[in-house]
XYZ file of N, CA, C and O in Angstrom:
780
model
N -70.295 -22.294 -26.675
C -69.295 -21.414 -27.258
C -68.573 -22.164 -28.381
O -68.321 -23.359 -28.281
N -68.254 -21.434 -29.410
C -67.478 -22.002 -30.517
C -66.011 -22.105 -30.089
O -65.507 -21.272 -29.351
N -65.333 -23.114 -30.603
C -63.928 -23.312 -30.226
C -63.031 -22.192 -30.755
O -61.980 -21.914 -30.169
N -63.454 -21.509 -31.834
C -62.603 -20.442 -32.386
C -62.482 -19.254 -31.431
O -61.471 -18.563 -31.421
N -63.508 -19.001 -30.614
C -63.411 -17.914 -29.620
C -62.403 -18.269 -28.538
O -61.603 -17.437 -28.120
N -62.437 -19.512 -28.092
C -61.488 -19.964 -27.084
C -60.074 -19.958 -27.642
O -59.118 -19.561 -26.962
N -59.940 -20.351 -28.894
C -58.636 -20.359 -29.543
C -58.090 -18.943 -29.698
O -56.909 -18.685 -29.445
N -58.937 -17.994 -30.073
C -58.498 -16.606 -30.241
C -58.037 -16.016 -28.905
O -57.007 -15.332 -28.840
N -58.788 -16.295 -27.839
C -58.397 -15.822 -26.509
C -57.040 -16.411 -26.118
O -56.138 -15.694 -25.663
N -56.885 -17.709 -26.329
C -55.638 -18.392 -25.979
C -54.470 -17.868 -26.802
O -53.361 -17.688 -26.279
N -54.706 -17.611 -28.081
C -53.650 -17.049 -28.936
C -53.171 -15.705 -28.402
O -51.973 -15.413 -28.407
N -54.109 -14.886 -27.947
C -53.745 -13.584 -27.383
C -52.895 -13.729 -26.135
O -51.898 -13.011 -25.961
N -53.268 -14.662 -25.259
C -52.491 -14.883 -24.035
C -51.094 -15.379 -24.385
O -50.099 -14.920 -23.820
N -50.993 -16.304 -25.326
C -49.685 -16.834 -25.712
C -48.810 -15.747 -26.341
O -47.590 -15.720 -26.114
N -49.412 -14.851 -27.108
C -48.649 -13.743 -27.689
C -48.099 -12.834 -26.597
O -46.951 -12.372 -26.669
N -48.882 -12.598 -25.571
C -48.419 -11.771 -24.447
C -47.293 -12.473 -23.695
O -46.306 -11.842 -23.301
N -47.406 -13.785 -23.522
C -46.360 -14.552 -22.841
C -45.032 -14.401 -23.583
O -43.989 -14.152 -22.978
N -45.065 -14.539 -24.902
C -43.838 -14.403 -25.695
C -43.283 -12.988 -25.577
O -42.070 -12.786 -25.443
N -44.165 -11.996 -25.591
C -43.727 -10.611 -25.468
C -43.046 -10.372 -24.130
O -41.984 -9.733 -24.061
N -43.626 -10.879 -23.065
C -43.033 -10.702 -21.738
C -41.673 -11.384 -21.673
O -40.715 -10.843 -21.120
N -41.565 -12.577 -22.271
C -40.285 -13.286 -22.246
C -39.190 -12.506 -22.966
O -38.068 -12.420 -22.484
N -39.522 -11.928 -24.106
C -38.490 -11.210 -24.869
C -38.076 -9.929 -24.149
O -36.934 -9.483 -24.282
N -38.969 -9.367 -23.361
C -38.612 -8.159 -22.608
C -37.579 -8.437 -21.520
O -36.937 -7.512 -21.019
N -37.415 -9.718 -21.155
C -36.400 -10.098 -20.169
C -34.991 -10.022 -20.748
O -34.023 -10.026 -20.011
N -34.884 -9.963 -22.088
C -33.570 -9.860 -22.723
C -33.105 -8.408 -22.640
O -33.636 -7.537 -23.312
N -32.131 -8.169 -21.788
C -31.630 -6.806 -21.589
C -30.515 -6.502 -22.584
O -29.702 -7.361 -22.912
N -30.485 -5.283 -23.041
C -29.455 -4.846 -23.985
C -28.137 -4.699 -23.222
O -28.090 -4.068 -22.159
N -27.043 -5.278 -23.753
C -25.753 -5.157 -23.050
C -25.219 -3.734 -23.113
O -25.550 -2.967 -24.012
N -24.371 -3.395 -22.145
C -23.808 -2.038 -22.092
C -22.562 -1.882 -22.950
O -22.153 -0.772 -23.241
N -21.973 -2.976 -23.372
C -20.792 -2.905 -24.226
C -21.154 -3.089 -25.688
O -22.258 -3.518 -26.026
N -20.190 -2.772 -26.562
C -20.437 -2.871 -28.004
C -19.621 -3.984 -28.640
O -19.530 -4.062 -29.862
N -19.048 -4.863 -27.826
C -18.254 -5.957 -28.382
C -18.905 -7.302 -28.049
O -19.879 -7.368 -27.295
N -18.360 -8.360 -28.608
C -18.910 -9.699 -28.374
C -18.770 -10.120 -26.913
O -19.595 -10.888 -26.419
N -17.781 -9.607 -26.241
C -17.572 -9.944 -24.828
C -18.758 -9.480 -23.970
O -19.082 -10.107 -22.965
N -19.405 -8.394 -24.379
C -20.567 -7.881 -23.643
C -21.761 -8.820 -23.755
O -22.661 -8.812 -22.900
N -21.791 -9.639 -24.807
C -22.901 -10.576 -25.004
C -22.730 -11.868 -24.200
O -23.713 -12.563 -23.938
N -21.514 -12.183 -23.823
C -21.222 -13.451 -23.151
C -22.070 -13.688 -21.894
O -22.627 -14.770 -21.730
N -22.205 -12.700 -20.992
C -23.035 -12.941 -19.799
C -24.521 -13.144 -20.126
O -25.260 -13.690 -19.321
N -24.953 -12.707 -21.304
C -26.360 -12.834 -21.683
C -26.683 -14.180 -22.328
O -27.850 -14.474 -22.570
N -25.668 -14.986 -22.589
C -25.882 -16.255 -23.279
C -26.865 -17.175 -22.544
O -27.797 -17.692 -23.174
N -26.750 -17.391 -21.226
C -27.736 -18.245 -20.548
C -29.158 -17.687 -20.622
O -30.121 -18.435 -20.767
N -29.282 -16.371 -20.536
C -30.595 -15.729 -20.626
C -31.179 -15.958 -22.016
O -32.352 -16.319 -22.167
N -30.359 -15.770 -23.044
C -30.807 -15.954 -24.419
C -31.164 -17.416 -24.692
O -32.206 -17.697 -25.289
N -30.335 -18.351 -24.222
C -30.618 -19.773 -24.455
C -31.897 -20.220 -23.747
O -32.679 -20.994 -24.300
N -32.118 -19.730 -22.537
C -33.359 -20.088 -21.837
C -34.568 -19.469 -22.540
O -35.630 -20.092 -22.617
N -34.390 -18.274 -23.108
C -35.467 -17.655 -23.886
C -35.785 -18.491 -25.129
O -36.950 -18.749 -25.429
N -34.753 -18.926 -25.843
C -34.961 -19.729 -27.055
C -35.702 -21.012 -26.710
O -36.667 -21.394 -27.386
N -35.274 -21.683 -25.633
C -35.937 -22.926 -25.224
C -37.404 -22.677 -24.882
O -38.292 -23.411 -25.337
N -37.672 -21.635 -24.121
C -39.059 -21.337 -23.737
C -39.893 -20.893 -24.935
O -41.069 -21.220 -25.026
N -39.286 -20.161 -25.848
C -39.995 -19.759 -27.063
C -40.417 -21.002 -27.843
O -41.541 -21.090 -28.339
N -39.515 -21.970 -27.942
C -39.839 -23.217 -28.636
C -40.979 -23.938 -27.915
O -41.924 -24.417 -28.558
N -40.910 -23.993 -26.589
C -41.991 -24.637 -25.832
C -43.338 -23.950 -26.052
O -44.348 -24.609 -26.264
N -43.347 -22.628 -25.989
C -44.604 -21.902 -26.222
C -45.110 -22.181 -27.636
O -46.298 -22.397 -27.847
N -44.202 -22.208 -28.613
C -44.588 -22.535 -29.986
C -45.169 -23.928 -30.108
O -46.160 -24.146 -30.826
N -44.587 -24.889 -29.406
C -45.099 -26.260 -29.427
C -46.498 -26.305 -28.823
O -47.413 -26.925 -29.383
N -46.668 -25.644 -27.688
C -48.001 -25.613 -27.060
C -49.012 -24.914 -27.967
O -50.153 -25.363 -28.099
N -48.600 -23.818 -28.580
C -49.514 -23.089 -29.463
C -49.953 -23.976 -30.626
O -51.145 -24.045 -30.949
N -49.017 -24.650 -31.247
C -49.309 -25.510 -32.383
C -50.246 -26.656 -31.989
O -51.275 -26.891 -32.642
N -49.906 -27.359 -30.921
C -50.732 -28.498 -30.498
C -52.096 -28.047 -29.973
O -53.101 -28.718 -30.198
N -52.121 -26.919 -29.289
C -53.379 -26.362 -28.786
C -54.305 -26.021 -29.948
O -55.501 -26.294 -29.911
N -53.727 -25.436 -30.993
C -54.494 -25.086 -32.191
C -55.153 -26.333 -32.782
O -56.360 -26.342 -33.069
N -54.376 -27.394 -32.974
C -54.930 -28.614 -33.555
C -55.958 -29.268 -32.635
O -56.973 -29.779 -33.099
N -55.696 -29.231 -31.342
C -56.627 -29.822 -30.383
C -57.971 -29.108 -30.414
O -59.026 -29.749 -30.444
N -57.947 -27.773 -30.448
C -59.205 -27.023 -30.466
C -59.928 -27.140 -31.805
O -61.150 -27.046 -31.860
N -59.194 -27.354 -32.887
C -59.839 -27.575 -34.189
C -60.632 -28.877 -34.182
O -61.614 -29.015 -34.902
N -60.201 -29.830 -33.365
C -60.902 -31.110 -33.275
C -62.084 -31.041 -32.317
O -62.882 -31.972 -32.249
N -62.194 -29.942 -31.597
C -63.264 -29.770 -30.606
C -64.479 -29.122 -31.273
O -64.389 -28.023 -31.805
N -65.595 -29.813 -31.268
C -66.801 -29.286 -31.933
C -67.562 -28.303 -31.060
O -68.164 -27.363 -31.559
N -67.555 -28.541 -29.745
C -68.320 -27.694 -28.836
C -67.521 -27.493 -27.559
O -66.956 -28.431 -27.024
N -67.450 -26.255 -27.102
C -66.712 -25.933 -25.886
C -67.678 -25.940 -24.708
O -68.725 -25.288 -24.739
N -67.307 -26.685 -23.680
C -68.116 -26.765 -22.464
C -67.417 -26.012 -21.339
O -66.257 -25.609 -21.473
N -68.106 -25.868 -20.229
C -67.513 -25.222 -19.057
C -66.224 -25.897 -18.606
O -65.215 -25.215 -18.383
N -66.216 -27.218 -18.448
C -64.962 -27.870 -18.040
C -63.817 -27.638 -19.023
O -62.660 -27.493 -18.603
N -64.108 -27.572 -20.306
C -63.061 -27.308 -21.299
C -62.517 -25.890 -21.110
O -61.305 -25.670 -21.167
N -63.401 -24.926 -20.860
C -62.932 -23.548 -20.643
C -62.041 -23.459 -19.409
O -61.000 -22.803 -19.428
N -62.441 -24.123 -18.312
C -61.632 -24.082 -17.094
C -60.308 -24.818 -17.277
O -59.264 -24.360 -16.790
N -60.343 -25.943 -17.997
C -59.098 -26.675 -18.265
C -58.162 -25.834 -19.136
O -56.943 -25.838 -18.936
N -58.729 -25.089 -20.066
C -57.924 -24.212 -20.913
C -57.293 -23.089 -20.084
O -56.112 -22.767 -20.254
N -58.064 -22.505 -19.177
C -57.517 -21.465 -18.294
C -56.417 -22.039 -17.403
O -55.411 -21.368 -17.138
N -56.612 -23.256 -16.943
C -55.600 -23.924 -16.124
C -54.292 -24.054 -16.908
O -53.206 -23.760 -16.387
N -54.382 -24.463 -18.165
C -53.195 -24.550 -19.015
C -52.558 -23.176 -19.195
O -51.337 -23.023 -19.056
N -53.369 -22.170 -19.488
C -52.831 -20.821 -19.702
C -52.162 -20.280 -18.440
O -51.178 -19.537 -18.523
N -52.674 -20.656 -17.275
C -52.040 -20.223 -16.030
C -50.600 -20.713 -15.964
O -49.668 -19.935 -15.699
N -50.398 -22.004 -16.223
C -49.042 -22.551 -16.139
C -48.153 -21.987 -17.241
O -46.975 -21.719 -17.005
N -48.707 -21.800 -18.409
C -47.918 -21.207 -19.490
C -47.538 -19.765 -19.167
O -46.465 -19.292 -19.553
N -48.411 -19.070 -18.439
C -48.115 -17.673 -18.091
C -46.957 -17.562 -17.106
O -46.383 -16.485 -16.944
N -46.583 -18.664 -16.466
C -45.432 -18.660 -15.559
C -44.113 -18.894 -16.295
O -43.039 -18.781 -15.696
N -44.176 -19.200 -17.591
C -42.955 -19.400 -18.371
C -42.013 -18.195 -18.308
O -40.813 -18.382 -18.118
N -42.510 -16.962 -18.478
C -41.571 -15.829 -18.429
C -40.806 -15.734 -17.104
O -39.599 -15.489 -17.093
N -41.506 -15.954 -15.989
C -40.840 -15.895 -14.681
C -39.794 -16.998 -14.559
O -38.635 -16.745 -14.209
N -40.202 -18.242 -14.843
C -39.287 -19.382 -14.706
C -38.113 -19.259 -15.678
O -36.968 -19.554 -15.312
N -38.401 -18.796 -16.885
C -37.353 -18.611 -17.894
C -36.354 -17.552 -17.442
O -35.137 -17.752 -17.509
N -36.880 -16.415 -16.999
C -36.022 -15.317 -16.561
C -35.159 -15.704 -15.371
O -33.957 -15.403 -15.339
N -35.756 -16.385 -14.401
C -35.011 -16.765 -13.195
C -33.905 -17.757 -13.538
O -32.772 -17.636 -13.067
N -34.225 -18.731 -14.381
C -33.228 -19.727 -14.770
C -32.095 -19.075 -15.563
O -30.917 -19.329 -15.309
N -32.447 -18.222 -16.509
C -31.430 -17.581 -17.342
C -30.558 -16.612 -16.578
O -29.336 -16.601 -16.736
N -31.168 -15.789 -15.742
C -30.418 -14.795 -14.971
C -29.443 -15.442 -13.999
O -28.432 -14.856 -13.637
N -29.763 -16.647 -13.547
C -28.920 -17.331 -12.576
C -28.075 -18.430 -13.215
O -27.624 -19.349 -12.529
N -27.899 -18.321 -14.526
C -27.000 -19.194 -15.279
C -27.258 -20.682 -15.031
O -26.352 -21.445 -14.705
N -28.509 -21.059 -15.166
C -28.949 -22.450 -15.064
C -28.576 -23.040 -13.686
O -28.133 -24.189 -13.582
N -28.765 -22.276 -12.634
C -28.501 -22.748 -11.269
C -29.553 -23.790 -10.870
O -30.628 -23.881 -11.479
N -29.260 -24.559 -9.845
C -30.076 -25.717 -9.470
C -31.545 -25.390 -9.194
O -32.437 -25.952 -9.844
N -31.822 -24.520 -8.239
C -33.211 -24.269 -7.857
C -34.028 -23.642 -8.994
O -35.134 -24.114 -9.287
N -33.516 -22.603 -9.680
C -34.292 -22.056 -10.798
C -34.529 -23.078 -11.914
O -35.603 -23.107 -12.517
N -33.551 -23.948 -12.152
C -33.700 -24.961 -13.198
C -34.725 -26.004 -12.789
O -35.522 -26.465 -13.613
N -34.738 -26.370 -11.510
C -35.749 -27.304 -11.005
C -37.142 -26.679 -11.079
O -38.109 -27.345 -11.469
N -37.250 -25.397 -10.706
C -38.543 -24.719 -10.783
C -39.032 -24.662 -12.230
O -40.218 -24.872 -12.495
N -38.133 -24.398 -13.160
C -38.482 -24.386 -14.581
C -39.092 -25.737 -14.972
O -40.119 -25.799 -15.646
N -38.466 -26.814 -14.515
C -39.006 -28.147 -14.780
C -40.361 -28.355 -14.136
O -41.242 -29.006 -14.710
N -40.538 -27.800 -12.942
C -41.841 -27.903 -12.275
C -42.936 -27.205 -13.069
O -44.052 -27.720 -13.194
N -42.605 -26.044 -13.622
C -43.586 -25.316 -14.449
C -43.882 -26.107 -15.726
O -45.037 -26.227 -16.142
N -42.828 -26.669 -16.345
C -43.039 -27.498 -17.541
C -43.910 -28.711 -17.211
O -44.804 -29.065 -17.984
N -43.655 -29.339 -16.073
C -44.448 -30.504 -15.657
C -45.912 -30.119 -15.443
O -46.820 -30.803 -15.936
N -46.149 -29.024 -14.753
C -47.527 -28.590 -14.497
C -48.245 -28.204 -15.788
O -49.434 -28.474 -15.947
N -47.524 -27.576 -16.730
C -48.122 -27.248 -18.030
C -48.473 -28.521 -18.789
O -49.543 -28.602 -19.420
N -47.608 -29.529 -18.726
C -47.887 -30.799 -19.403
C -49.112 -31.477 -18.800
O -49.970 -32.005 -19.527
N -49.215 -31.448 -17.476
C -50.389 -32.032 -16.802
C -51.648 -31.263 -17.186
O -52.696 -31.854 -17.466
N -51.550 -29.940 -17.225
C -52.701 -29.107 -17.596
C -53.140 -29.386 -19.028
O -54.347 -29.444 -19.320
N -52.188 -29.570 -19.933
C -52.531 -29.900 -21.320
C -53.219 -31.259 -21.382
O -54.204 -31.439 -22.102
N -52.726 -32.217 -20.602
C -53.328 -33.553 -20.536
C -54.776 -33.463 -20.042
O -55.664 -34.117 -20.574
N -55.004 -32.620 -19.030
C -56.362 -32.435 -18.507
C -57.267 -31.827 -19.572
O -58.399 -32.282 -19.780
N -56.771 -30.792 -20.274
C -57.558 -30.171 -21.346
C -57.876 -31.194 -22.434
O -59.016 -31.295 -22.892
N -56.883 -31.946 -22.822
C -57.067 -32.967 -23.855
C -58.124 -33.985 -23.425
O -59.004 -34.360 -24.211
N -58.086 -34.399 -22.159
C -59.067 -35.369 -21.672
C -60.466 -34.785 -21.566
O -61.446 -35.491 -21.803
N -60.566 -33.504 -21.221
C -61.891 -32.850 -21.198
C -62.490 -32.832 -22.602
O -63.687 -33.087 -22.779
N -61.653 -32.523 -23.585
C -62.137 -32.499 -24.971
C -62.491 -33.911 -25.427
O -63.529 -34.118 -26.073
N -61.677 -34.888 -25.078
C -61.966 -36.283 -25.441
C -63.276 -36.756 -24.812
O -64.063 -37.453 -25.459
N -63.490 -36.388 -23.554
C -64.740 -36.762 -22.880
C -65.935 -36.154 -23.600
O -66.972 -36.785 -23.774
N -65.772 -34.914 -24.051
C -66.842 -34.217 -24.755
C -67.082 -34.806 -26.146
O -68.221 -34.916 -26.589
N -66.001 -35.173 -26.827
C -66.103 -35.678 -28.201
C -66.474 -37.158 -28.249
O -67.006 -37.622 -29.245
N -66.135 -37.904 -27.221
C -66.446 -39.328 -27.181
C -65.238 -40.200 -27.445
O -64.297 -39.800 -28.131
N -65.269 -41.392 -26.898
C -64.122 -42.299 -26.999
C -63.946 -42.877 -28.400
O -62.884 -43.400 -28.725
N -64.971 -42.776 -29.230
C -64.868 -43.266 -30.611
C -64.657 -42.137 -31.612
O -64.731 -42.371 -32.817
N -64.417 -40.935 -31.115
C -64.243 -39.784 -32.006
C -62.954 -39.911 -32.802
O -62.047 -40.664 -32.440
N -62.870 -39.151 -33.867
C -61.649 -39.139 -34.681
C -60.471 -38.625 -33.865
O -59.342 -39.061 -34.066
N -60.735 -37.706 -32.940
C -59.670 -37.202 -32.077
C -59.110 -38.322 -31.216
O -57.894 -38.470 -31.100
N -59.979 -39.127 -30.610
C -59.526 -40.236 -29.765
C -58.696 -41.227 -30.569
O -57.647 -41.693 -30.110
N -59.145 -41.514 -31.763
C -58.406 -42.434 -32.632
C -57.065 -41.818 -33.019
O -56.034 -42.492 -33.012
N -57.076 -40.535 -33.338
C -55.835 -39.853 -33.757
C -54.812 -39.821 -32.629
O -53.624 -40.013 -32.860
N -55.256 -39.586 -31.403
C -54.325 -39.519 -30.278
C -53.735 -40.880 -29.958
O -52.583 -40.972 -29.557
N -54.516 -41.909 -30.146
C -54.021 -43.256 -29.868
C -53.497 -43.368 -28.458
O -54.116 -42.910 -27.507
N -52.328 -43.962 -28.314
C -51.760 -44.143 -26.977
C -50.978 -42.920 -26.503
O -50.591 -42.845 -25.356
N -50.717 -41.956 -27.371
C -50.085 -40.675 -27.031
C -48.787 -40.862 -26.242
O -48.631 -40.362 -25.138
N -47.837 -41.577 -26.849
C -46.565 -41.853 -26.177
C -45.822 -40.587 -25.790
O -45.275 -40.490 -24.687
N -45.778 -39.611 -26.683
C -45.034 -38.383 -26.374
C -45.673 -37.655 -25.188
O -44.959 -37.114 -24.339
N -46.998 -37.643 -25.151
C -47.694 -36.980 -24.054
C -47.452 -37.643 -22.714
O -47.483 -36.994 -21.668
N -47.221 -38.952 -22.723
C -46.963 -39.679 -21.481
C -45.480 -39.679 -21.122
O -45.118 -39.732 -19.946
N -44.621 -39.602 -22.113
C -43.181 -39.631 -21.878
C -42.653 -38.282 -21.367
O -41.756 -38.246 -20.514
N -43.226 -37.192 -21.851
C -42.747 -35.857 -21.471
C -42.748 -35.627 -19.963
O -41.724 -35.193 -19.407
N -43.856 -35.894 -19.257
C -43.829 -35.669 -17.804
C -42.774 -36.514 -17.085
O -42.218 -36.084 -16.077
N -42.484 -37.707 -17.618
C -41.452 -38.541 -17.003
C -40.076 -37.889 -17.128
O -39.274 -37.930 -16.189
N -39.813 -37.266 -18.274
C -38.563 -36.529 -18.460
C -38.488 -35.366 -17.465
O -37.440 -35.128 -16.864
N -39.595 -34.647 -17.307
C -39.614 -33.523 -16.366
C -39.403 -34.007 -14.932
O -38.676 -33.379 -14.155
N -40.059 -35.126 -14.585
C -39.906 -35.675 -13.236
C -38.460 -36.098 -12.962
O -37.985 -36.008 -11.833
N -37.775 -36.564 -13.985
C -36.360 -36.920 -13.831
C -35.484 -35.665 -13.771
O -34.497 -35.614 -13.022
N -35.857 -34.647 -14.538
C -35.035 -33.438 -14.632
C -35.088 -32.597 -13.362
O -34.092 -31.943 -13.018
N -36.200 -32.594 -12.663
C -36.332 -31.734 -11.473
C -35.303 -32.107 -10.402
O -34.517 -31.251 -9.980
N -35.237 -33.371 -9.953
C -34.197 -33.680 -8.955
C -32.780 -33.650 -9.543
O -31.818 -33.352 -8.824
N -32.658 -33.942 -10.844
C -31.334 -33.917 -11.480
C -30.718 -32.528 -11.433
O -29.491 -32.387 -11.431
N -31.557 -31.499 -11.363
C -31.043 -30.126 -11.307
C -30.165 -29.909 -10.084
O -29.230 -29.110 -10.116
N -30.431 -30.651 -9.007
C -29.649 -30.480 -7.782
C -28.360 -31.309 -7.806
O -27.477 -31.103 -6.984
N -28.273 -32.217 -8.758
C -27.035 -32.968 -8.971
C -26.146 -32.213 -9.959
O -25.009 -31.908 -9.670
N -26.714 -31.933 -11.133
C -26.021 -31.128 -12.149
C -27.099 -30.508 -13.038
O -27.764 -31.212 -13.799
N -27.242 -29.213 -12.961
C -28.363 -28.536 -13.634
C -28.323 -28.674 -15.150
O -29.363 -28.590 -15.806
N -27.135 -28.911 -15.716
C -27.069 -29.051 -17.180
C -27.712 -30.360 -17.644
O -28.157 -30.463 -18.778
N -27.763 -31.358 -16.773
C -28.485 -32.597 -17.108
C -29.961 -32.262 -17.298
O -30.601 -32.701 -18.263
N -30.497 -31.475 -16.383
C -31.899 -31.050 -16.484
C -32.142 -30.266 -17.765
O -33.114 -30.520 -18.474
N -31.248 -29.328 -18.035
C -31.397 -28.518 -19.250
C -31.401 -29.410 -20.489
O -32.199 -29.199 -21.408
N -30.529 -30.414 -20.505
C -30.488 -31.342 -21.651
C -31.786 -32.136 -21.765
O -32.279 -32.369 -22.878
N -32.357 -32.541 -20.630
C -33.636 -33.262 -20.662
C -34.752 -32.360 -21.196
O -35.602 -32.810 -21.972
N -34.749 -31.094 -20.801
C -35.756 -30.157 -21.313
C -35.612 -29.984 -22.825
O -36.607 -29.935 -23.551
N -34.375 -29.910 -23.284
C -34.128 -29.791 -24.724
C -34.591 -31.053 -25.442
O -35.195 -30.973 -26.519
N -34.341 -32.214 -24.860
C -34.768 -33.484 -25.482
C -36.280 -33.532 -25.671
O -36.765 -33.946 -26.729
N -37.021 -33.104 -24.654
C -38.482 -33.097 -24.779
C -38.908 -32.135 -25.878
O -39.769 -32.463 -26.700
N -38.298 -30.957 -25.910
C -38.648 -29.984 -26.954
C -38.362 -30.560 -28.334
O -39.177 -30.423 -29.255
N -37.210 -31.213 -28.494
C -36.871 -31.815 -29.790
C -37.856 -32.925 -30.162
O -38.228 -33.071 -31.330
N -38.284 -33.675 -29.157
C -39.254 -34.740 -29.402
C -40.565 -34.171 -29.957
O -41.174 -34.745 -30.851
N -40.967 -33.022 -29.442
C -42.225 -32.411 -29.880
C -42.067 -31.562 -31.138
O -43.058 -31.239 -31.793
N -40.829 -31.176 -31.466
C -40.616 -30.388 -32.686
C -40.903 -31.200 -33.938
O -41.271 -30.640 -34.962
N -40.722 -32.507 -33.844
C -41.060 -33.367 -34.979
C -42.573 -33.273 -35.153
O -43.326 -33.600 -34.236
N -43.025 -32.789 -36.293
C -44.461 -32.556 -36.459
C -45.286 -33.816 -36.226
O -44.950 -34.897 -36.685
N -46.344 -33.651 -35.467
C -47.270 -34.730 -35.172
C -48.563 -34.415 -35.910
O -49.320 -33.552 -35.491
N -48.779 -35.089 -36.991
C -49.890 -34.763 -37.884
C -51.161 -35.554 -37.586
O -52.130 -35.446 -38.319
N -51.180 -36.355 -36.505
C -52.344 -37.213 -36.241
C -53.634 -36.407 -36.110
O -54.623 -36.699 -36.769
N -53.615 -35.392 -35.256
C -54.841 -34.613 -35.032
C -55.174 -33.802 -36.279
O -56.335 -33.708 -36.675
N -54.151 -33.233 -36.904
C -54.367 -32.444 -38.124
C -55.059 -33.288 -39.196
O -55.995 -32.835 -39.852
N -54.595 -34.519 -39.370
C -55.216 -35.416 -40.357
C -56.648 -35.751 -39.976
O -57.541 -35.781 -40.821
N -56.886 -35.992 -38.689
C -58.239 -36.339 -38.232
C -59.202 -35.188 -38.472
O -60.339 -35.392 -38.900
N -58.743 -33.959 -38.206
C -59.598 -32.783 -38.443
C -59.858 -32.618 -39.935
O -60.989 -32.336 -40.334
N -58.839 -32.807 -40.757
C -59.002 -32.688 -42.209
C -59.971 -33.739 -42.736
O -60.835 -33.446 -43.565
N -59.870 -34.978 -42.260
C -60.769 -36.044 -42.678
C -62.191 -35.765 -42.233
O -63.143 -36.007 -42.965
N -62.316 -35.220 -41.015
C -63.647 -34.890 -40.488
C -64.293 -33.780 -41.306
O -65.488 -33.802 -41.562
N -63.483 -32.808 -41.741
C -64.005 -31.702 -42.561
C -64.390 -32.155 -43.949
O -65.311 -31.616 -44.560
N -63.685 -33.163 -44.463
C -63.974 -33.675 -45.808
C -65.201 -34.578 -45.818
O -65.844 -34.764 -46.846
N -65.525 -35.137 -44.649
C -66.662 -36.064 -44.573
C -67.992 -35.351 -44.632
O -68.150 -34.213 -44.448
């Protein structure tokens, strides 16, 4: 299978995930700013999850562009990632509706952790397929951000039971870390196409 078919399928799933998340934003019954106040946690959790989905979409796109041939393990690893990403609307809604309460915030971190692990598995399946000397392997290097993110999530999950805003801040820190564009894979794909 060509990687563009897998990418198109994944893009469709991610678009549905974003649509489901935005449907969780309920219209307030009042017409003043005070009516929006109770919706602030819901809106902030939506913004954070939207950013996360965007980060996954962007990195997934570059990862699949570096993949020359899709194998069965790559397809299953991709479905595994999409499964965890599909839980974002539930975790986002529960956390937002309960104003960043401990258990929903910890569960949100658990979903983020599982999505990060699933992405790592997909990345390794593609690396195994492409080879350890591939441009993708060289571009990824030691992948500090990929290894640091799960550690932040692992710290944030128990922190939610101490003070849930600590967890929320850790989730924001990881998102900010990934918002800085990482051009390694993009450059490797461009160099490979020029060769």
